[in-house]
């Protein structure tokens, strides 16, 4: 997993998603974490723009 080292360095988790849908368990974890930022690894073939936008709704502003 390419992002594991970066996540460890930044002190954040690695959450896995499907290309076209954000799993309910990931949504629940994002809601619990209330992250200040989300780093998405991979292109739109790995994480669609719709999933990216959905995940970004959990960013604490």
PDB file of C-alpha atoms in Angstrom:
ATOM      1  CA  UNK A   1       0.000   0.000   0.000  1.00  0.00           C
ATOM      2  CA  UNK A   2       1.648   3.127  -1.248  1.00  0.00           C
ATOM      3  CA  UNK A   3      -0.035   5.433   1.245  1.00  0.00           C
ATOM      4  CA  UNK A   4       0.719   3.474   4.425  1.00  0.00           C
ATOM      5  CA  UNK A   5       4.068   5.160   5.074  1.00  0.00           C
ATOM      6  CA  UNK A   6       2.625   8.615   4.462  1.00  0.00           C
ATOM      7  CA  UNK A   7      -0.350   7.876   6.704  1.00  0.00           C
ATOM      8  CA  UNK A   8       1.980   6.714   9.454  1.00  0.00           C
ATOM      9  CA  UNK A   9       4.111   9.830   9.095  1.00  0.00           C
ATOM     10  CA  UNK A  10       1.060  12.103   9.194  1.00  0.00           C
ATOM     11  CA  UNK A  11      -0.623  10.164  11.992  1.00  0.00           C
ATOM     12  CA  UNK A  12      -3.742   9.291  10.022  1.00  0.00           C
ATOM     13  CA  UNK A  13      -5.478   6.111   8.931  1.00  0.00           C
ATOM     14  CA  UNK A  14      -5.655   4.508   5.505  1.00  0.00           C
ATOM     15  CA  UNK A  15      -9.286   4.008   4.506  1.00  0.00           C
ATOM     16  CA  UNK A  16     -10.086   1.931   1.438  1.00  0.00           C
ATOM     17  CA  UNK A  17     -12.967   2.617  -0.916  1.00  0.00           C
ATOM     18  CA  UNK A  18     -14.513   1.262  -4.076  1.00  0.00           C
ATOM     19  CA  UNK A  19     -13.985   3.225  -7.311  1.00  0.00           C
ATOM     20  CA  UNK A  20     -17.657   4.126  -7.645  1.00  0.00           C
ATOM     21  CA  UNK A  21     -19.039   4.126  -4.096  1.00  0.00           C
ATOM     22  CA  UNK A  22     -17.932   5.170  -0.637  1.00  0.00           C
ATOM     23  CA  UNK A  23     -18.638   2.166   1.636  1.00  0.00           C
ATOM     24  CA  UNK A  24     -20.897   2.843   4.621  1.00  0.00           C
ATOM     25  CA  UNK A  25     -18.157   1.762   7.034  1.00  0.00           C
ATOM     26  CA  UNK A  26     -15.775   4.350   5.522  1.00  0.00           C
ATOM     27  CA  UNK A  27     -18.452   7.056   5.685  1.00  0.00           C
ATOM     28  CA  UNK A  28     -19.046   6.215   9.342  1.00  0.00           C
ATOM     29  CA  UNK A  29     -15.325   6.381  10.112  1.00  0.00           C
ATOM     30  CA  UNK A  30     -14.944   9.724   8.337  1.00  0.00           C
ATOM     31  CA  UNK A  31     -17.910  11.067  10.313  1.00  0.00           C
ATOM     32  CA  UNK A  32     -16.299   9.843  13.540  1.00  0.00           C
ATOM     33  CA  UNK A  33     -12.847  11.217  12.713  1.00  0.00           C
ATOM     34  CA  UNK A  34     -13.969  14.652  11.474  1.00  0.00           C
ATOM     35  CA  UNK A  35     -10.706  15.055   9.509  1.00  0.00           C
ATOM     36  CA  UNK A  36      -9.114  18.422   8.745  1.00  0.00           C
ATOM     37  CA  UNK A  37      -8.018  17.068   5.375  1.00  0.00           C
ATOM     38  CA  UNK A  38      -8.318  13.991   3.234  1.00  0.00           C
ATOM     39  CA  UNK A  39      -5.550  12.755   0.953  1.00  0.00           C
ATOM     40  CA  UNK A  40      -6.847  10.650  -1.919  1.00  0.00           C
ATOM     41  CA  UNK A  41      -4.391   8.366  -3.668  1.00  0.00           C
ATOM     42  CA  UNK A  42      -5.010   7.143  -7.192  1.00  0.00           C
ATOM     43  CA  UNK A  43      -6.693   8.544 -10.244  1.00  0.00           C
ATOM     44  CA  UNK A  44     -10.373   8.566 -11.124  1.00  0.00           C
ATOM     45  CA  UNK A  45     -10.124   4.899 -12.109  1.00  0.00           C
ATOM     46  CA  UNK A  46      -9.366   4.094  -8.465  1.00  0.00           C
ATOM     47  CA  UNK A  47     -11.539   6.768  -6.809  1.00  0.00           C
ATOM     48  CA  UNK A  48     -14.237   8.444  -8.886  1.00  0.00           C
ATOM     49  CA  UNK A  49     -14.872  12.165  -8.738  1.00  0.00           C
ATOM     50  CA  UNK A  50     -18.240  11.441  -7.083  1.00  0.00           C
ATOM     51  CA  UNK A  51     -16.573   9.407  -4.314  1.00  0.00           C
ATOM     52  CA  UNK A  52     -13.962  12.137  -3.842  1.00  0.00           C
ATOM     53  CA  UNK A  53     -16.676  14.772  -3.458  1.00  0.00           C
ATOM     54  CA  UNK A  54     -18.638  12.582  -1.046  1.00  0.00           C
ATOM     55  CA  UNK A  55     -15.538  11.962   1.096  1.00  0.00           C
ATOM     56  CA  UNK A  56     -14.709  15.670   1.124  1.00  0.00           C
ATOM     57  CA  UNK A  57     -18.076  16.457   2.737  1.00  0.00           C
ATOM     58  CA  UNK A  58     -16.626  15.011   5.960  1.00  0.00           C
ATOM     59  CA  UNK A  59     -13.764  17.524   6.145  1.00  0.00           C
ATOM     60  CA  UNK A  60     -14.020  19.669   9.258  1.00  0.00           C
ATOM     61  CA  UNK A  61     -14.168  23.316   8.273  1.00  0.00           C
TER      62      UNK A  61
END
